[in-house]
Amino acid sequence: MEAYVVLREEEYPTLLEELKKQLPASLMVYYPLMLSQENLLPKFKTICVDKWPEFTCVLEVENLADDVSPHRVNAYCRREECSVNLYSMICQLLQKTPSDILIYGGPRRMKEIISKSNDSNSSRISASGCCGSKSVRGTVPTDLLIHNAYRVSKDTLKKSEVPVHFSVTTIKKEHMDLILSKWPQSKIFSDAKEFFTHTATSLESVCILNESGEPVAWGFEQHYGAIGMIYVLKEYRRKKLGSAVVSILSEKILRKHDFVYAAIETENTESILLHKKLGYEKCDIYPECIFNWFFYEKEKKGTTKCCQ
């Protein structure tokens, strides 16, 4: 018996409206679905819930080829105690997916809650900070690289101008090799260049160029509802370019939405200070449910044990 209900496309707008009511906790499933409905992201292969229409858990499965790893799945659990339901959905999903799964979303304490449910295979789901880790099976502690949510509105955003001798453009396809070379986690994705190029060029982005027209700082809107991939080349730091990227990118997104979110590691005090100076405030509404990532490693031989 399947632990989930697959929604029909005509039911997506209803789901979107319900998820909107549950923001910001539902951001990591609401935002991708909204972008997909606006044709800014590809359509999902499957969207499933634990029950319908009174759902407590949601999984959105990207339409990826079998040889792409990991498969990206957006997840939402209305209440922490429903984590076991979400886990059951993931287990059944793994039976039909040949690759590992990277889960965007879900309660921060999901692994702990699953462990307490006496599931002997719960160690195979690993909590992590930024896009998971290949080192699963309990080797990544749940308190590692915890992200907190910060947000800014049109009323609170403070502008930061681009210094002289620099110009602003958007991210282009030809910039992506450099951008991905500065982001170590890109190696996790077998389709990193294709996926992030589409995201950066379809959604809002900012790229600051030097006098020679070379990219020196950048950032872009992420598919899960936050700004991200903010980076400044080492030789151009301490010139307020990072502040300019965050400010300009936030302003562009705020033309369409009431809030802009940022997922910032608790230990990254420099980034926290930068965002606060620009008007970002820590989001205290369900902070443990907004930005979380989990990597789920599928057994390479046979059927996943937890699904038997």
GROMACS .gro file of C-alpha atoms in nm:
model
  308
    1MET     CA    1   0.000   0.000   0.000
    2GLU     CA    2   0.145   0.333  -0.104
    3ALA     CA    3   0.204   0.593   0.166
    4TYR     CA    4   0.116   0.883  -0.058
    5VAL     CA    5  -0.136   1.026  -0.303
    6VAL     CA    6  -0.015   1.149  -0.642
    7LEU     CA    7  -0.183   1.477  -0.733
    8ARG     CA    8  -0.321   1.559  -1.075
    9GLU     CA    9  -0.193   1.876  -1.243
   10GLU     CA   10  -0.535   2.039  -1.210
   11GLU     CA   11  -0.496   2.007  -0.832
   12TYR     CA   12  -0.166   2.199  -0.824
   13PRO     CA   13  -0.328   2.545  -0.797
   14THR     CA   14  -0.526   2.431  -0.491
   15LEU     CA   15  -0.209   2.295  -0.333
   16LEU     CA   16  -0.028   2.621  -0.410
   17GLU     CA   17  -0.297   2.826  -0.237
   18GLU     CA   18  -0.286   2.604   0.072
   19LEU     CA   19   0.094   2.620   0.087
   20LYS     CA   20   0.080   2.998   0.059
   21LYS     CA   21  -0.130   3.009   0.375
   22GLN     CA   22   0.144   2.816   0.557
   23LEU     CA   23   0.434   3.043   0.464
   24PRO     CA   24   0.713   3.084   0.561
   25ALA     CA   25   0.735   2.724   0.690
   26SER     CA   26   0.626   2.587   0.350
   27LEU     CA   27   0.864   2.807   0.147
   28MET     CA   28   1.083   2.525   0.008
   29VAL     CA   29   0.783   2.360  -0.161
   30TYR     CA   30   0.567   2.667  -0.223
   31TYR     CA   31   0.835   2.861  -0.414
   32PRO     CA   32   0.935   2.586  -0.661
   33LEU     CA   33   0.570   2.509  -0.734
   34MET     CA   34   0.495   2.877  -0.788
   35LEU     CA   35   0.791   2.910  -1.028
   36SER     CA   36   0.687   2.597  -1.213
   37GLN     CA   37   0.332   2.726  -1.251
   38GLU     CA   38   0.479   3.046  -1.396
   39ASN     CA   39   0.687   2.836  -1.642
   40LEU     CA   40   1.013   2.964  -1.493
   41LEU     CA   41   1.107   2.612  -1.384
   42PRO     CA   42   1.035   2.279  -1.557
   43LYS     CA   43   0.721   2.091  -1.464
   44PHE     CA   44   0.754   1.835  -1.185
   45LYS     CA   45   0.758   1.465  -1.260
   46THR     CA   46   0.539   1.400  -0.957
   47ILE     CA   47   0.386   1.590  -0.669
   48CYS     CA   48   0.252   1.374  -0.390
   49VAL     CA   49   0.097   1.426  -0.048
   50ASP     CA   50   0.028   1.192   0.241
   51LYS     CA   51  -0.347   1.253   0.199
   52TRP     CA   52  -0.572   1.487   0.008
   53PRO     CA   53  -0.704   1.746   0.050
   54GLU     CA   54  -0.616   1.761   0.422
   55PHE     CA   55  -0.243   1.698   0.371
   56THR     CA   56   0.035   1.720   0.630
   57CYS     CA   57   0.330   1.622   0.407
   58VAL     CA   58   0.428   1.719   0.052
   59LEU     CA   59   0.698   1.588  -0.185
   60GLU     CA   60   0.776   1.750  -0.521
   61VAL     CA   61   0.990   1.532  -0.750
   62GLU     CA   62   1.187   1.694  -1.031
   63ASN     CA   63   1.157   1.544  -1.378
   64LEU     CA   64   1.512   1.411  -1.415
   65ALA     CA   65   1.673   1.138  -1.623
   66ASP     CA   66   1.759   0.816  -1.440
   67ASP     CA   67   2.133   0.879  -1.470
   68VAL     CA   68   2.115   1.218  -1.292
   69SER     CA   69   2.237   1.205  -0.933
   70PRO     CA   70   2.118   1.306  -0.687
   71HIS     CA   71   1.750   1.337  -0.769
   72ARG     CA   72   1.616   1.658  -0.618
   73VAL     CA   73   1.302   1.642  -0.409
   74ASN     CA   74   1.134   1.934  -0.231
   75ALA     CA   75   0.971   1.837   0.097
   76TYR     CA   76   0.737   1.989   0.352
   77CYS     CA   77   0.600   1.856   0.678
   78ARG     CA   78   0.333   2.064   0.849
   79ARG     CA   79   0.426   1.936   1.195
   80GLU     CA   80   0.745   1.779   1.328
   81GLU     CA   81   0.558   1.475   1.457
   82CYS     CA   82   0.457   1.398   1.097
   83SER     CA   83   0.822   1.336   1.002
   84VAL     CA   84   0.769   0.960   1.007
   85ASN     CA   85   0.493   0.999   0.745
   86LEU     CA   86   0.728   1.204   0.531
   87TYR     CA   87   0.999   0.943   0.576
   88SER     CA   88   0.762   0.666   0.463
   89MET     CA   89   0.685   0.866   0.149
   90ILE     CA   90   1.057   0.906   0.080
   91CYS     CA   91   1.118   0.533   0.128
   92GLN     CA   92   0.849   0.440  -0.123
   93LEU     CA   93   0.978   0.703  -0.362
   94LEU     CA   94   1.325   0.548  -0.344
   95GLN     CA   95   1.191   0.223  -0.483
   96LYS     CA   96   1.120   0.403  -0.808
   97THR     CA   97   1.433   0.620  -0.816
   98PRO     CA   98   1.770   0.471  -0.918
   99SER     CA   99   1.986   0.750  -0.775
  100ASP     CA  100   2.044   0.907  -0.435
  101ILE     CA  101   1.803   1.179  -0.325
  102LEU     CA  102   1.874   1.532  -0.210
  103ILE     CA  103   1.582   1.659  -0.006
  104TYR     CA  104   1.516   2.032   0.014
  105GLY     CA  105   1.304   2.102   0.322
  106GLY     CA  106   1.153   1.898   0.602
  107PRO     CA  107   1.175   1.949   0.980
  108ARG     CA  108   1.527   2.004   1.110
  109ARG     CA  109   1.482   1.727   1.368
  110MET     CA  110   1.353   1.476   1.112
  111LYS     CA  111   1.643   1.232   1.151
  112GLU     CA  112   1.615   1.243   1.531
  113ILE     CA  113   1.239   1.185   1.521
  114ILE     CA  114   1.277   0.896   1.277
  115SER     CA  115   1.543   0.740   1.500
  116LYS     CA  116   1.305   0.748   1.796
  117SER     CA  117   1.044   0.571   1.585
  118ASN     CA  118   1.259   0.252   1.608
  119ASP     CA  119   1.342   0.251   1.237
  120SER     CA  120   1.675   0.070   1.218
  121ASN     CA  121   1.756   0.228   0.882
  122SER     CA  122   1.712   0.590   0.988
  123SER     CA  123   2.090   0.642   0.990
  124ARG     CA  124   2.077   0.636   0.612
  125ILE     CA  125   1.914   0.976   0.602
  126SER     CA  126   2.166   1.245   0.687
  127ALA     CA  127   2.099   1.600   0.796
  128SER     CA  128   2.335   1.860   0.662
  129GLY     CA  129   2.367   2.228   0.593
  130CYS     CA  130   2.423   2.314   0.230
  131CYS     CA  131   2.305   2.060  -0.024
  132GLY     CA  132   2.377   1.756   0.187
  133SER     CA  133   2.680   1.536   0.194
  134LYS     CA  134   2.793   1.208   0.044
  135SER     CA  135   2.922   1.114   0.391
  136VAL     CA  136   2.598   0.973   0.521
  137ARG     CA  137   2.515   0.688   0.762
  138GLY     CA  138   2.525   0.909   1.069
  139THR     CA  139   2.864   1.067   0.998
  140VAL     CA  140   2.715   1.414   0.956
  141PRO     CA  141   2.581   1.544   1.290
  142THR     CA  142   2.242   1.711   1.280
  143ASP     CA  143   2.381   2.032   1.429
  144LEU     CA  144   2.639   2.080   1.153
  145LEU     CA  145   2.603   2.384   0.928
  146ILE     CA  146   2.259   2.473   1.058
  147HIS     CA  147   2.098   2.751   0.854
  148ASN     CA  148   1.868   3.015   0.993
  149ALA     CA  149   1.621   3.209   0.784
  150TYR     CA  150   1.649   3.586   0.741
  151ARG     CA  151   1.412   3.800   0.542
  152VAL     CA  152   1.370   4.155   0.422
  153SER     CA  153   1.077   4.355   0.285
  154LYS     CA  154   1.044   4.660   0.062
  155ASP     CA  155   1.007   4.875   0.372
  156THR     CA  156   1.316   4.747   0.549
  157LEU     CA  157   1.564   4.693   0.262
  158LYS     CA  158   1.857   4.935   0.267
  159LYS     CA  159   2.028   5.002  -0.063
  160SER     CA  160   2.397   4.958  -0.125
  161GLU     CA  161   2.540   5.122  -0.435
  162VAL     CA  162   2.791   4.965  -0.671
  163PRO     CA  163   3.137   5.122  -0.628
  164VAL     CA  164   3.280   5.327  -0.913
  165HIS     CA  165   3.472   5.145  -1.185
  166PHE     CA  166   3.234   4.847  -1.160
  167SER     CA  167   2.922   4.771  -1.364
  168VAL     CA  168   2.617   4.552  -1.307
  169THR     CA  169   2.466   4.292  -1.536
  170THR     CA  170   2.289   3.956  -1.502
  171ILE     CA  171   2.452   3.615  -1.495
  172LYS     CA  172   2.514   3.474  -1.842
  173LYS     CA  173   2.580   3.115  -1.952
  174GLU     CA  174   2.944   3.198  -2.013
  175HIS     CA  175   2.985   3.296  -1.647
  176MET     CA  176   2.878   2.958  -1.506
  177ASP     CA  177   3.211   2.775  -1.527
  178LEU     CA  178   3.370   3.039  -1.304
  179ILE     CA  179   3.071   3.050  -1.068
  180LEU     CA  180   3.059   2.675  -1.020
  181SER     CA  181   3.437   2.654  -0.973
  182LYS     CA  182   3.398   2.876  -0.665
  183TRP     CA  183   3.120   2.663  -0.513
  184PRO     CA  184   3.259   2.331  -0.380
  185GLN     CA  185   2.915   2.170  -0.342
  186SER     CA  186   2.866   2.176  -0.719
  187LYS     CA  187   3.058   1.848  -0.734
  188ILE     CA  188   2.764   1.676  -0.564
  189PHE     CA  189   2.545   1.725  -0.872
  190SER     CA  190   2.602   1.525  -1.189
  191ASP     CA  191   2.398   1.787  -1.377
  192ALA     CA  192   2.539   2.090  -1.192
  193LYS     CA  193   2.615   2.305  -1.497
  194GLU     CA  194   2.281   2.242  -1.666
  195PHE     CA  195   2.076   2.282  -1.349
  196PHE     CA  196   2.239   2.596  -1.210
  197THR     CA  197   2.274   2.761  -1.551
  198HIS     CA  198   1.901   2.725  -1.604
  199THR     CA  199   1.828   2.856  -1.255
  200ALA     CA  200   2.063   3.154  -1.278
  201THR     CA  201   1.948   3.259  -1.624
  202SER     CA  202   1.574   3.197  -1.571
  203LEU     CA  203   1.539   3.360  -1.229
  204GLU     CA  204   1.671   3.691  -1.096
  205SER     CA  205   2.048   3.732  -1.084
  206VAL     CA  206   2.319   3.993  -1.035
  207CYS     CA  207   2.672   3.987  -1.170
  208ILE     CA  208   2.919   4.269  -1.104
  209LEU     CA  209   3.193   4.323  -1.362
  210ASN     CA  210   3.530   4.494  -1.329
  211GLU     CA  211   3.661   4.750  -1.579
  212SER     CA  212   3.770   4.468  -1.809
  213GLY     CA  213   3.420   4.323  -1.814
  214GLU     CA  214   3.512   4.020  -1.603
  215PRO     CA  215   3.279   3.883  -1.335
  216VAL     CA  216   3.408   3.956  -0.983
  217ALA     CA  217   3.093   3.918  -0.767
  218TRP     CA  218   2.758   3.751  -0.814
  219GLY     CA  219   2.447   3.593  -0.667
  220PHE     CA  220   2.113   3.464  -0.789
  221GLU     CA  221   1.765   3.362  -0.684
  222GLN     CA  222   1.744   2.997  -0.581
  223HIS     CA  223   1.463   2.766  -0.687
  224TYR     CA  224   1.369   2.698  -0.324
  225GLY     CA  225   1.289   3.059  -0.237
  226ALA     CA  226   1.605   3.230  -0.114
  227ILE     CA  227   1.888   3.433  -0.256
  228GLY     CA  228   2.210   3.236  -0.270
  229MET     CA  229   2.545   3.153  -0.429
  230ILE     CA  230   2.662   3.499  -0.317
  231TYR     CA  231   3.033   3.523  -0.389
  232VAL     CA  232   3.307   3.783  -0.430
  233LEU     CA  233   3.649   3.697  -0.571
  234LYS     CA  234   3.913   3.721  -0.300
  235GLU     CA  235   4.107   4.004  -0.462
  236TYR     CA  236   3.790   4.217  -0.478
  237ARG     CA  237   3.670   4.175  -0.122
  238ARG     CA  238   3.637   4.464   0.127
  239LYS     CA  239   3.498   4.684  -0.152
  240LYS     CA  240   3.129   4.644  -0.055
  241LEU     CA  241   3.062   4.434  -0.363
  242GLY     CA  242   2.891   4.163  -0.158
  243SER     CA  243   2.657   4.422  -0.009
  244ALA     CA  244   2.582   4.555  -0.356
  245VAL     CA  245   2.499   4.208  -0.489
  246VAL     CA  246   2.262   4.129  -0.200
  247SER     CA  247   2.098   4.472  -0.213
  248ILE     CA  248   2.042   4.480  -0.590
  249LEU     CA  249   1.927   4.117  -0.606
  250SER     CA  250   1.687   4.168  -0.317
  251GLU     CA  251   1.543   4.480  -0.478
  252LYS     CA  252   1.479   4.293  -0.804
  253ILE     CA  253   1.295   4.008  -0.630
  254LEU     CA  254   1.093   4.249  -0.414
  255ARG     CA  255   0.938   4.391  -0.729
  256LYS     CA  256   0.747   4.061  -0.750
  257HIS     CA  257   0.720   3.941  -0.390
  258ASP     CA  258   0.653   4.081  -0.043
  259PHE     CA  259   0.964   3.928   0.113
  260VAL     CA  260   1.308   3.804   0.015
  261TYR     CA  261   1.467   3.525   0.218
  262ALA     CA  262   1.826   3.426   0.284
  263ALA     CA  263   1.949   3.099   0.437
  264ILE     CA  264   2.259   3.176   0.642
  265GLU     CA  265   2.476   2.936   0.841
  266THR     CA  266   2.466   3.011   1.213
  267GLU     CA  267   2.848   3.026   1.220
  268ASN     CA  268   2.876   3.268   0.928
  269THR     CA  269   2.879   3.585   1.138
  270GLU     CA  270   3.018   3.795   0.853
  271SER     CA  271   2.725   3.710   0.625
  272ILE     CA  272   2.476   3.762   0.907
  273LEU     CA  273   2.621   4.108   0.976
  274LEU     CA  274   2.613   4.198   0.605
  275HIS     CA  275   2.249   4.101   0.568
  276LYS     CA  276   2.147   4.277   0.889
  277LYS     CA  277   2.310   4.600   0.768
  278LEU     CA  278   2.090   4.575   0.459
  279GLY     CA  279   1.773   4.537   0.665
  280TYR     CA  280   1.741   4.160   0.688
  281GLU     CA  281   1.593   4.029   1.012
  282LYS     CA  282   1.598   3.679   1.154
  283CYS     CA  283   1.272   3.501   1.086
  284ASP     CA  284   1.145   3.366   1.418
  285ILE     CA  285   0.832   3.204   1.276
  286TYR     CA  286   0.903   2.830   1.254
  287PRO     CA  287   1.277   2.892   1.203
  288GLU     CA  288   1.348   2.519   1.240
  289CYS     CA  289   1.126   2.433   0.942
  290ILE     CA  290   1.224   2.677   0.669
  291PHE     CA  291   1.569   2.593   0.532
  292ASN     CA  292   1.688   2.237   0.579
  293TRP     CA  293   1.861   1.986   0.354
  294PHE     CA  294   1.887   1.608   0.381
  295PHE     CA  295   2.085   1.366   0.171
  296TYR     CA  296   1.941   1.016   0.136
  297GLU     CA  297   2.173   0.750   0.004
  298LYS     CA  298   2.011   0.468  -0.189
  299GLU     CA  299   2.159   0.123  -0.150
  300LYS     CA  300   2.358   0.030  -0.457
  301LYS     CA  301   2.253  -0.335  -0.456
  302GLY     CA  302   1.900  -0.463  -0.417
  303THR     CA  303   1.600  -0.281  -0.278
  304THR     CA  304   1.631  -0.013  -0.014
  305LYS     CA  305   1.589  -0.191   0.321
  306CYS     CA  306   1.354   0.066   0.471
  307CYS     CA  307   1.110   0.008   0.188
  308GLN     CA  308   1.077  -0.367   0.234
   0.00000   0.00000   0.00000
